[in-house]
Amino acid sequence: MPKHIDINEAILKKNDAIASELRQRFADNHVYVLDILASPGSGKTSTILATIDALRDEFNIAVIEGDIASNVDAEKIKAQGTAAVQINTGGACHLESAMIKRAVDVLDLERLDLIIIENVGNLVCPTDFDLGENAKVMILSVPEGDDKPLKYPGVFQVAQAVVLNKVDTLPVFDFDREAFEGSVRSLNPAAPIFPIAATKGDGVDEWAAWLASEIRDVQ
Amino acid sequence: MPKHIDINEAILKKNDAIASELRQRFADNHVYVLDILASPGSGKTSTILATIDALRDEFNIAVIEGDIASNVDAEKIKAQGTAAVQINTGGACHLESAMIKRAVDVLDLERLDLIIIENVGNLVCPTDFDLGENAKVMILSVPEGDDKPLKYPGVFQVAQAVVLNKVDTLPVFDFDREAFEGSVRSLNPAAPIFPIAATKGDGVDEWAAWLASEIRDVQ
C-alpha cells in the first residue's frame, strides 16, 4: 500500500539522474517523447487515440500507459494496433523515471519516432518528475471548469502545450474560454493552447501538426 | 516546492495519531465531519454549496477548503454566508490531519453540527490519510467516465457514500450508468450511490437526507 508525502531531495535527485540517461537514449535514437498530464476523465486516452490516428502514417508510435491499477487504457491502445506497455504504479500518484526505464527497455527505440506516456490521472504529483521526455503536455477538459489554472498552477507552468478537450460540450457547461486562456497565458505565455474534441476529431489536425513539427525537429 | 513519494510508515503513524485526537474532539462536541474526495472539476464546491443550502436550516455548518494554491473555493463558500477556513497545502496533493487540526483550532466546535472538508482534487493521495472524519465521500462526475472505479479503486473502497454528479449531462456523454454502478458495487457493496446535478439541484434532497441522518446519529 504505497502512499505519498512531501518529497525529499534524494528521491528527486535519483529520479533526475535516470531521466537524464533516458533523455540521452531518446536523443541518440531520434525518438520524441511526450508526457501527457491531466485529471482522471479529461480524455487522455481518447486524445492519444486521436493523435495516433493523425500521425501513424508518418511516424512509428508506441504508448506507455501509467495507471494506479488496471490495464483498460493499454487494452484500448492495443485494440487500435499500436504497441502499448502498461505500468501499474501500485498506488503511487505519478510515474517516475525508473518506471519509464523499465518500460523503454522492452521497446525497440531504433524503430520508433514517438513515444507517448500517459501519466497517472493527477494534476499535482506528476508535475515535478522528469521522465526524460521532450515535452509535458497538459490536457484540461471543458467539464472540469475554467478556474483550474488558478487552482493547479504548477501543471500549467511546466506544460509545453495545453490541450483543451471536449470543446464540443461548451454549450452545456458554464466555461469562460477567455478567462481560461487568460489564466493559462499569465502562468505560461509561451505554451500554445489547442481546443479539441478528441472523440469527434475537432481540432485534432492543428494539435497533431504542432506535435509532428516537434517530432521532426529531433529526427 | 514540496513533492510526493511513496510514504513511510512513520508519516502515516503520526497522521493517524493526530487524526485520533481530532476524532475524539469531534465526538466530544457532537460534530459530524465529512471529507470530500474527487478529481479536479468534478463539482466538489458546487456540491458543497448545494448541500449547505439543503441543510443550513437544521444544522450549523463550517467548511475547510483544501487547495494546492488559491482561495477561489473558500471565497465561493464565504459568499454564501458560511464560515470557511482555507488551507493551502503549498503543493502537496492531499490534506493531512495536522493541517485539519490547525483549521479546527479557529472554529467554535461547540456551536457546529457539521464540518465539510473539501480535500485537494485528487483520486489517489487523499485516500490513505485519516483526518479524524466520520465519513469520506467520493464525488465522480459524469464527464469523467464510467471506468473510473476500475482505474482508481482505492478511493471508491474507502468511501462511505458515492455521489455521481452532473447527471444532467448524461445525454451528451457516453456514460454507462449500469456499468458504473456495478463497478462501485463490486468494490464497495455497502456505499449508497447518489445521482445528483449539484448546480441544478437534481437529487440533492436524497443526498442531503442521507447526510442529515448521519449527522443526527452523532448528536
Tab-separated table of C-alpha atoms in Angstrom:
chain	number	residue	atom	x	y	z
A	1	MET	CA	0.000	0.000	0.000
A	2	PRO	CA	2.283	2.830	-1.180
A	3	LYS	CA	1.408	6.322	-0.011
A	4	HIS	CA	2.540	9.847	-0.728
A	5	ILE	CA	4.216	12.585	1.217
A	6	ASP	CA	6.303	15.664	0.750
A	7	ILE	CA	9.307	14.513	-1.121
A	8	ASN	CA	12.916	14.716	-0.111
A	9	GLU	CA	15.671	15.911	-2.365
A	10	ALA	CA	17.335	12.487	-2.608
A	11	ILE	CA	14.311	10.955	-4.327
A	12	LEU	CA	14.131	13.733	-6.888
A	13	LYS	CA	17.875	13.608	-7.463
A	14	LYS	CA	17.737	9.890	-8.170
A	15	ASN	CA	14.741	10.423	-10.467
A	16	ASP	CA	16.533	13.200	-12.347
A	17	ALA	CA	19.668	11.094	-12.839
A	18	ILE	CA	17.724	8.270	-14.509
A	19	ALA	CA	15.729	10.831	-16.507
A	20	SER	CA	18.962	12.295	-17.875
A	21	GLU	CA	20.123	8.857	-19.013
A	22	LEU	CA	16.743	8.312	-20.684
A	23	ARG	CA	16.858	11.718	-22.379
A	24	GLN	CA	20.247	10.813	-23.873
A	25	ARG	CA	18.950	7.448	-25.092
A	26	PHE	CA	15.905	9.082	-26.671
A	27	ALA	CA	18.109	11.694	-28.393
A	28	ASP	CA	20.577	9.070	-29.630
A	29	ASN	CA	17.695	7.193	-31.221
A	30	HIS	CA	15.878	10.315	-32.504
A	31	VAL	CA	12.768	9.410	-30.551
A	32	TYR	CA	10.459	12.208	-29.407
A	33	VAL	CA	8.836	11.514	-26.021
A	34	LEU	CA	5.622	13.190	-24.919
A	35	ASP	CA	4.412	13.030	-21.305
A	36	ILE	CA	0.665	13.643	-21.012
A	37	LEU	CA	-0.675	15.069	-17.739
A	38	ALA	CA	-4.338	15.514	-16.864
A	39	SER	CA	-7.050	14.794	-14.341
A	40	PRO	CA	-8.858	11.477	-14.378
A	41	GLY	CA	-11.528	11.568	-17.060
A	42	SER	CA	-10.211	14.537	-19.029
A	43	GLY	CA	-9.791	12.364	-22.109
A	44	LYS	CA	-6.103	11.441	-22.089
A	45	THR	CA	-6.672	8.061	-23.733
A	46	SER	CA	-9.114	9.441	-26.329
A	47	THR	CA	-6.665	12.211	-27.165
A	48	ILE	CA	-3.848	9.679	-27.547
A	49	LEU	CA	-6.000	7.507	-29.824
A	50	ALA	CA	-6.914	10.532	-31.986
A	51	THR	CA	-3.266	11.640	-32.074
A	52	ILE	CA	-2.098	8.206	-33.184
A	53	ASP	CA	-4.748	8.183	-35.922
A	54	ALA	CA	-3.481	11.532	-37.182
A	55	LEU	CA	0.236	10.660	-37.082
A	56	ARG	CA	0.529	6.904	-37.694
A	57	ASP	CA	1.106	7.246	-41.441
A	58	GLU	CA	4.195	9.372	-40.903
A	59	PHE	CA	5.607	8.079	-37.605
A	60	ASN	CA	6.173	4.839	-35.701
A	61	ILE	CA	4.473	5.266	-32.343
A	62	ALA	CA	4.406	3.413	-29.021
A	63	VAL	CA	2.490	4.250	-25.849
A	64	ILE	CA	3.478	3.808	-22.210
A	65	GLU	CA	0.381	3.632	-20.034
A	66	GLY	CA	0.701	4.649	-16.409
A	67	ASP	CA	-2.108	3.553	-14.134
A	68	ILE	CA	-2.682	3.059	-10.442
A	69	ALA	CA	-4.349	-0.239	-11.200
A	70	SER	CA	-5.978	-1.946	-14.201
A	71	ASN	CA	-4.946	-2.040	-17.831
A	72	VAL	CA	-8.128	-0.771	-19.504
A	73	ASP	CA	-6.293	2.077	-21.262
A	74	ALA	CA	-3.475	-0.118	-22.572
A	75	GLU	CA	-6.091	-2.505	-23.972
A	76	LYS	CA	-7.782	0.370	-25.820
A	77	ILE	CA	-4.464	1.415	-27.359
A	78	LYS	CA	-3.576	-2.140	-28.349
A	79	ALA	CA	-7.023	-2.574	-29.892
A	80	GLN	CA	-6.030	0.234	-32.254
A	81	GLY	CA	-2.980	-1.763	-33.346
A	82	THR	CA	-0.358	0.313	-31.521
A	83	ALA	CA	2.319	-1.042	-29.179
A	84	ALA	CA	1.426	-0.267	-25.578
A	85	VAL	CA	3.408	-1.002	-22.440
A	86	GLN	CA	1.481	-0.964	-19.176
A	87	ILE	CA	2.967	0.352	-15.943
A	88	ASN	CA	0.952	-0.164	-12.795
A	89	THR	CA	2.221	2.173	-10.116
A	90	GLY	CA	0.697	0.052	-7.379
A	91	GLY	CA	-0.978	3.029	-5.787
A	92	ALA	CA	1.571	5.783	-6.475
A	93	CYS	CA	0.142	9.003	-7.881
A	94	HIS	CA	2.748	9.610	-10.566
A	95	LEU	CA	5.246	7.886	-12.838
A	96	GLU	CA	8.953	8.016	-12.025
A	97	SER	CA	11.837	7.756	-14.456
A	98	ALA	CA	12.833	4.308	-13.153
A	99	MET	CA	9.389	3.003	-14.203
A	100	ILE	CA	9.816	4.543	-17.674
A	101	LYS	CA	13.261	2.954	-17.956
A	102	ARG	CA	11.788	-0.499	-17.384
A	103	ALA	CA	9.087	0.155	-19.977
A	104	VAL	CA	11.550	1.577	-22.503
A	105	ASP	CA	13.771	-1.488	-22.125
A	106	VAL	CA	11.101	-3.576	-23.857
A	107	LEU	CA	10.660	-1.131	-26.762
A	108	ASP	CA	12.768	-1.008	-29.938
A	109	LEU	CA	13.914	2.624	-29.816
A	110	GLU	CA	15.693	2.406	-33.165
A	111	ARG	CA	12.378	1.780	-34.937
A	112	LEU	CA	10.317	4.347	-33.026
A	113	ASP	CA	9.740	8.056	-33.759
A	114	LEU	CA	7.323	8.901	-30.969
A	115	ILE	CA	6.620	7.547	-27.501
A	116	ILE	CA	3.526	8.893	-25.770
A	117	ILE	CA	3.466	8.468	-21.998
A	118	GLU	CA	0.015	8.584	-20.416
A	119	ASN	CA	0.782	9.626	-16.870
A	120	VAL	CA	-1.441	8.816	-13.885
A	121	GLY	CA	-4.589	10.983	-13.808
A	122	ASN	CA	-3.446	13.661	-11.395
A	123	LEU	CA	-2.740	17.394	-11.650
A	124	VAL	CA	-0.238	17.526	-8.819
A	125	CYS	CA	2.183	14.670	-8.334
A	126	PRO	CA	3.451	14.088	-11.906
A	127	THR	CA	4.383	17.765	-12.317
A	128	ASP	CA	7.778	17.566	-10.666
A	129	PHE	CA	9.015	14.260	-12.049
A	130	ASP	CA	11.297	14.483	-15.054
A	131	LEU	CA	10.820	11.347	-17.175
A	132	GLY	CA	13.417	12.295	-19.786
A	133	GLU	CA	10.590	13.487	-22.039
A	134	ASN	CA	10.882	16.175	-24.724
A	135	ALA	CA	7.660	17.800	-23.588
A	136	LYS	CA	4.970	17.584	-20.975
A	137	VAL	CA	1.547	18.427	-22.365
A	138	MET	CA	-1.408	19.245	-20.147
A	139	ILE	CA	-4.969	18.276	-21.101
A	140	LEU	CA	-7.873	20.037	-19.448
A	141	SER	CA	-11.430	19.153	-20.391
A	142	VAL	CA	-14.245	21.693	-20.527
A	143	PRO	CA	-16.390	19.993	-17.834
A	144	GLU	CA	-13.571	20.473	-15.304
A	145	GLY	CA	-14.073	24.239	-15.334
A	146	ASP	CA	-12.201	27.353	-16.423
A	147	ASP	CA	-10.731	28.011	-12.953
A	148	LYS	CA	-8.329	25.062	-12.953
A	149	PRO	CA	-5.207	27.059	-13.956
A	150	LEU	CA	-5.671	29.146	-10.796
A	151	LYS	CA	-6.096	26.057	-8.650
A	152	TYR	CA	-3.373	23.845	-10.143
A	153	PRO	CA	-0.841	26.382	-11.438
A	154	GLY	CA	2.152	24.040	-11.342
A	155	VAL	CA	0.988	21.721	-14.095
A	156	PHE	CA	0.104	24.641	-16.379
A	157	GLN	CA	3.543	26.155	-15.789
A	158	VAL	CA	5.512	23.036	-16.759
A	159	ALA	CA	3.433	22.263	-19.876
A	160	GLN	CA	4.941	22.989	-23.307
A	161	ALA	CA	1.414	22.943	-24.740
A	162	VAL	CA	-2.116	22.903	-23.343
A	163	VAL	CA	-4.927	20.885	-24.918
A	164	LEU	CA	-8.482	21.980	-24.090
A	165	ASN	CA	-10.523	18.828	-24.688
A	166	LYS	CA	-14.278	18.201	-25.028
A	167	VAL	CA	-14.902	21.624	-26.610
A	168	ASP	CA	-17.981	20.048	-28.206
A	169	THR	CA	-19.556	20.267	-24.724
A	170	LEU	CA	-19.004	24.041	-24.349
A	171	PRO	CA	-22.727	24.717	-24.954
A	172	VAL	CA	-23.727	22.671	-21.881
A	173	PHE	CA	-21.117	23.959	-19.423
A	174	ASP	CA	-20.565	27.373	-17.906
A	175	PHE	CA	-16.947	27.576	-19.143
A	176	ASP	CA	-15.432	31.007	-19.801
A	177	ARG	CA	-12.913	30.293	-22.533
A	178	GLU	CA	-11.445	33.801	-22.465
A	179	ALA	CA	-10.887	33.631	-18.706
A	180	PHE	CA	-9.297	30.189	-19.097
A	181	GLU	CA	-6.946	31.307	-21.844
A	182	GLY	CA	-6.054	34.435	-19.890
A	183	SER	CA	-5.158	32.367	-16.828
A	184	VAL	CA	-3.042	29.983	-18.895
A	185	ARG	CA	-1.273	32.916	-20.601
A	186	SER	CA	-0.433	34.526	-17.268
A	187	LEU	CA	1.128	31.279	-15.995
A	188	ASN	CA	2.753	30.212	-19.240
A	189	PRO	CA	2.847	32.798	-22.036
A	190	ALA	CA	4.723	30.542	-24.487
A	191	ALA	CA	2.509	27.433	-24.478
A	192	PRO	CA	0.109	27.089	-27.410
A	193	ILE	CA	-3.475	26.142	-26.500
A	194	PHE	CA	-5.226	23.585	-28.721
A	195	PRO	CA	-9.024	23.350	-28.449
A	196	ILE	CA	-10.092	19.830	-29.495
A	197	ALA	CA	-12.895	17.304	-29.211
A	198	ALA	CA	-10.845	14.119	-29.256
A	199	THR	CA	-13.727	11.682	-29.738
A	200	LYS	CA	-15.218	13.790	-32.563
A	201	GLY	CA	-11.939	14.743	-34.229
A	202	ASP	CA	-12.449	18.531	-33.983
A	203	GLY	CA	-9.181	20.450	-33.739
A	204	VAL	CA	-7.054	17.294	-33.772
A	205	ASP	CA	-5.340	18.304	-37.027
A	206	GLU	CA	-3.904	21.519	-35.551
A	207	TRP	CA	-2.705	19.733	-32.422
A	208	ALA	CA	-1.200	16.873	-34.446
A	209	ALA	CA	0.507	19.324	-36.819
A	210	TRP	CA	2.243	21.003	-33.868
A	211	LEU	CA	3.336	17.652	-32.479
A	212	ALA	CA	4.538	16.432	-35.897
A	213	SER	CA	6.693	19.530	-36.235
A	214	GLU	CA	8.196	18.887	-32.790
A	215	ILE	CA	8.926	15.264	-33.717
A	216	ARG	CA	10.618	16.261	-36.989
A	217	ASP	CA	12.890	18.606	-35.038
A	218	VAL	CA	14.562	15.655	-33.289
A	219	GLN	CA	14.880	13.474	-36.362
B	1	MET	CA	8.408	23.194	-3.703
B	2	PRO	CA	7.018	20.151	-1.863
B	3	LYS	CA	6.838	16.915	-3.831
B	4	HIS	CA	5.378	13.465	-3.350
B	5	ILE	CA	6.731	9.981	-2.997
B	6	ASP	CA	5.863	6.630	-1.615
B	7	ILE	CA	5.181	7.188	2.023
B	8	ASN	CA	6.861	5.651	5.018
B	9	GLU	CA	5.037	4.217	7.964
B	10	ALA	CA	6.222	6.929	10.361
B	11	ILE	CA	4.414	9.657	8.422
B	12	LEU	CA	1.165	7.720	8.410
B	13	LYS	CA	1.511	6.841	12.085
B	14	LYS	CA	1.966	10.489	13.025
B	15	ASN	CA	-1.012	11.402	10.808
B	16	ASP	CA	-3.183	8.727	12.425
B	17	ALA	CA	-2.265	9.848	15.949
B	18	ILE	CA	-3.399	13.425	15.306
B	19	ALA	CA	-6.491	12.108	13.475
B	20	SER	CA	-7.445	10.076	16.564
B	21	GLU	CA	-7.203	13.178	18.759
B	22	LEU	CA	-9.353	15.078	16.270
B	23	ARG	CA	-11.924	12.286	16.127
B	24	GLN	CA	-12.256	12.433	19.912
B	25	ARG	CA	-12.660	16.223	19.844
B	26	PHE	CA	-15.324	15.968	17.148
B	27	ALA	CA	-17.184	13.281	19.111
B	28	ASP	CA	-16.984	15.248	22.369
B	29	ASN	CA	-18.549	18.225	20.609
B	30	HIS	CA	-21.100	16.165	18.618
B	31	VAL	CA	-19.732	17.497	15.343
B	32	TYR	CA	-20.052	15.354	12.228
B	33	VAL	CA	-17.092	15.703	9.846
B	34	LEU	CA	-17.325	14.884	6.160
B	35	ASP	CA	-14.197	14.573	3.976
B	36	ILE	CA	-14.980	15.071	0.275
B	37	LEU	CA	-12.686	13.415	-2.274
B	38	ALA	CA	-12.863	13.900	-6.041
B	39	SER	CA	-10.948	14.828	-9.156
B	40	PRO	CA	-10.395	18.445	-10.062
B	41	GLY	CA	-13.532	19.788	-11.717
B	42	SER	CA	-15.942	17.095	-10.579
B	43	GLY	CA	-18.026	19.655	-8.745
B	44	LYS	CA	-16.887	19.413	-5.137
B	45	THR	CA	-17.516	23.076	-4.399
B	46	SER	CA	-20.892	23.126	-6.193
B	47	THR	CA	-21.938	20.006	-4.289
B	48	ILE	CA	-20.880	21.584	-1.002
B	49	LEU	CA	-22.834	24.755	-1.804
B	50	ALA	CA	-25.943	22.723	-2.661
B	51	THR	CA	-25.522	20.613	0.479
B	52	ILE	CA	-25.246	23.699	2.682
B	53	ASP	CA	-28.379	25.143	1.076
B	54	ALA	CA	-30.265	21.942	1.862
B	55	LEU	CA	-29.053	21.619	5.461
B	56	ARG	CA	-28.423	25.121	6.779
B	57	ASP	CA	-31.865	25.499	8.374
B	58	GLU	CA	-31.282	22.464	10.581
B	59	PHE	CA	-27.506	22.488	11.187
B	60	ASN	CA	-24.655	24.896	11.875
B	61	ILE	CA	-22.065	24.249	9.177
B	62	ALA	CA	-18.448	25.226	8.506
B	63	VAL	CA	-16.214	24.316	5.581
B	64	ILE	CA	-12.483	23.598	5.488
B	65	GLU	CA	-11.132	24.210	1.988
B	66	GLY	CA	-8.008	22.346	0.944
B	67	ASP	CA	-6.209	23.693	-2.087
B	68	ILE	CA	-2.774	23.489	-3.630
B	69	ALA	CA	-2.880	27.216	-4.184
B	70	SER	CA	-5.520	29.978	-4.412
B	71	ASN	CA	-8.614	30.572	-2.323
B	72	VAL	CA	-11.277	30.720	-5.050
B	73	ASP	CA	-13.334	27.937	-3.451
B	74	ALA	CA	-13.230	29.421	0.043
B	75	GLU	CA	-14.421	32.734	-1.397
B	76	LYS	CA	-17.393	30.993	-3.065
B	77	ILE	CA	-18.359	29.379	0.254
B	78	LYS	CA	-17.994	32.622	2.182
B	79	ALA	CA	-20.090	34.424	-0.444
B	80	GLN	CA	-22.890	32.060	0.570
B	81	GLY	CA	-22.607	33.229	4.179
B	82	THR	CA	-20.927	30.111	5.566
B	83	ALA	CA	-17.727	30.022	7.629
B	84	ALA	CA	-14.840	28.752	5.525
B	85	VAL	CA	-11.249	28.126	6.565
B	86	GLN	CA	-8.689	27.934	3.783
B	87	ILE	CA	-5.745	25.525	3.877
B	88	ASN	CA	-3.140	25.901	1.167
B	89	THR	CA	-1.073	22.745	1.012
B	90	GLY	CA	1.763	24.555	-0.753
B	91	GLY	CA	1.920	21.940	-3.469
B	92	ALA	CA	1.053	18.771	-1.543
B	93	CYS	CA	-1.550	16.539	-3.164
B	94	HIS	CA	-3.621	15.809	-0.050
B	95	LEU	CA	-4.630	17.154	3.328
B	96	GLU	CA	-3.064	15.741	6.489
B	97	SER	CA	-4.559	15.653	9.949
B	98	ALA	CA	-2.080	18.261	11.246
B	99	MET	CA	-3.453	20.743	8.687
B	100	ILE	CA	-7.024	19.973	9.792
B	101	LYS	CA	-6.023	20.469	13.412
B	102	ARG	CA	-4.781	23.982	12.660
B	103	ALA	CA	-8.014	24.779	10.801
B	104	VAL	CA	-10.216	23.286	13.533
B	105	ASP	CA	-8.431	25.373	16.172
B	106	VAL	CA	-10.014	28.521	14.705
B	107	LEU	CA	-13.541	27.042	14.637
B	108	ASP	CA	-16.019	27.003	17.529
B	109	LEU	CA	-16.739	23.274	17.720
B	110	GLU	CA	-19.355	23.704	20.436
B	111	ARG	CA	-21.575	25.676	18.068
B	112	LEU	CA	-21.066	23.484	14.983
B	113	ASP	CA	-23.001	20.395	13.846
B	114	LEU	CA	-21.227	19.712	10.556
B	115	ILE	CA	-17.774	20.390	9.159
B	116	ILE	CA	-17.303	19.684	5.456
B	117	ILE	CA	-13.689	19.235	4.359
B	118	GLU	CA	-13.070	19.807	0.648
B	119	ASN	CA	-9.910	17.818	0.045
B	120	VAL	CA	-7.422	18.557	-2.748
B	121	GLY	CA	-8.734	17.478	-6.166
B	122	ASN	CA	-7.038	14.106	-6.472
B	123	LEU	CA	-8.253	10.497	-6.573
B	124	VAL	CA	-5.077	8.971	-5.163
B	125	CYS	CA	-3.212	10.785	-2.413
B	126	PRO	CA	-6.048	11.734	-0.030
B	127	THR	CA	-7.330	8.158	0.147
B	128	ASP	CA	-4.953	6.945	2.830
B	129	PHE	CA	-4.949	9.951	5.129
B	130	ASP	CA	-7.269	9.738	8.114
B	131	LEU	CA	-8.403	13.259	9.018
B	132	GLY	CA	-10.497	12.192	12.007
B	133	GLU	CA	-13.592	12.459	9.815
B	134	ASN	CA	-16.826	10.486	10.285
B	135	ALA	CA	-17.011	9.689	6.591
B	136	LYS	CA	-15.135	10.109	3.368
B	137	VAL	CA	-17.472	10.679	0.426
B	138	MET	CA	-16.347	10.311	-3.163
B	139	ILE	CA	-17.764	12.503	-5.958
B	140	LEU	CA	-17.438	11.375	-9.552
B	141	SER	CA	-18.857	13.495	-12.356
B	142	VAL	CA	-20.409	12.019	-15.491
B	143	PRO	CA	-17.892	13.631	-17.902
B	144	GLU	CA	-15.044	11.739	-16.175
B	145	GLY	CA	-16.325	8.425	-17.489
B	146	ASP	CA	-17.841	5.215	-16.143
B	147	ASP	CA	-14.485	3.385	-15.975
B	148	LYS	CA	-13.048	5.392	-13.089
B	149	PRO	CA	-13.862	2.827	-10.347
B	150	LEU	CA	-11.674	0.320	-12.213
B	151	LYS	CA	-8.836	2.814	-12.559
B	152	TYR	CA	-8.935	4.377	-9.096
B	153	PRO	CA	-10.319	1.566	-6.922
B	154	GLY	CA	-8.825	2.817	-3.657
B	155	VAL	CA	-10.939	5.921	-3.365
B	156	PHE	CA	-14.137	4.005	-4.146
B	157	GLN	CA	-13.248	1.445	-1.490
B	158	VAL	CA	-12.757	3.953	1.341
B	159	ALA	CA	-15.882	5.997	0.544
B	160	GLN	CA	-18.933	5.648	2.813
B	161	ALA	CA	-21.060	7.073	0.002
B	162	VAL	CA	-20.573	7.874	-3.682
B	163	VAL	CA	-22.067	10.939	-5.345
B	164	LEU	CA	-22.456	10.820	-9.131
B	165	ASN	CA	-22.536	14.486	-10.118
B	166	LYS	CA	-23.526	16.277	-13.346
B	167	VAL	CA	-26.166	13.651	-14.234
B	168	ASP	CA	-27.877	16.403	-16.242
B	169	THR	CA	-25.077	15.884	-18.812
B	170	LEU	CA	-25.742	12.140	-19.253
B	171	PRO	CA	-27.356	12.785	-22.679
B	172	VAL	CA	-24.135	14.292	-24.082
B	173	PHE	CA	-21.650	11.732	-22.701
B	174	ASP	CA	-21.163	8.077	-23.420
B	175	PHE	CA	-21.522	7.075	-19.743
B	176	ASP	CA	-22.830	3.592	-18.911
B	177	ARG	CA	-24.550	4.112	-15.594
B	178	GLU	CA	-25.212	0.413	-15.047
B	179	ALA	CA	-21.543	-0.455	-15.644
B	180	PHE	CA	-20.503	2.330	-13.275
B	181	GLU	CA	-22.846	1.219	-10.513
B	182	GLY	CA	-21.780	-2.397	-10.991
B	183	SER	CA	-18.116	-1.452	-10.617
B	184	VAL	CA	-18.808	0.579	-7.490
B	185	ARG	CA	-20.872	-2.261	-6.012
B	186	SER	CA	-18.082	-4.768	-6.618
B	187	LEU	CA	-15.559	-2.538	-4.822
B	188	ASN	CA	-17.859	-1.299	-2.082
B	189	PRO	CA	-21.210	-3.075	-1.726
B	190	ALA	CA	-22.354	-1.007	1.277
B	191	ALA	CA	-21.928	2.534	-0.070
B	192	PRO	CA	-25.087	4.251	-1.323
B	193	ILE	CA	-24.799	6.000	-4.708
B	194	PHE	CA	-26.482	9.396	-5.071
B	195	PRO	CA	-27.035	10.701	-8.618
B	196	ILE	CA	-27.179	14.497	-8.486
B	197	ALA	CA	-26.803	17.629	-10.592
B	198	ALA	CA	-25.417	19.982	-7.960
B	199	THR	CA	-25.795	23.205	-9.931
B	200	LYS	CA	-29.399	22.343	-10.918
B	201	GLY	CA	-30.460	20.847	-7.586
B	202	ASP	CA	-31.483	17.460	-9.003
B	203	GLY	CA	-31.073	14.627	-6.492
B	204	VAL	CA	-29.670	16.908	-3.794
B	205	ASP	CA	-32.598	16.201	-1.436
B	206	GLU	CA	-31.858	12.455	-1.297
B	207	TRP	CA	-28.165	13.024	-0.723
B	208	ALA	CA	-28.832	15.689	1.913
B	209	ALA	CA	-31.356	13.434	3.659
B	210	TRP	CA	-28.745	10.694	3.985
B	211	LEU	CA	-26.183	13.158	5.353
B	212	ALA	CA	-28.715	14.700	7.773
B	213	SER	CA	-29.459	11.247	9.161
B	214	GLU	CA	-25.727	10.614	9.651
B	215	ILE	CA	-25.316	13.958	11.433
B	216	ARG	CA	-28.254	13.276	13.761
B	217	ASP	CA	-26.627	9.966	14.736
B	218	VAL	CA	-23.739	11.800	16.407
B	219	GLN	CA	-25.847	14.422	18.159
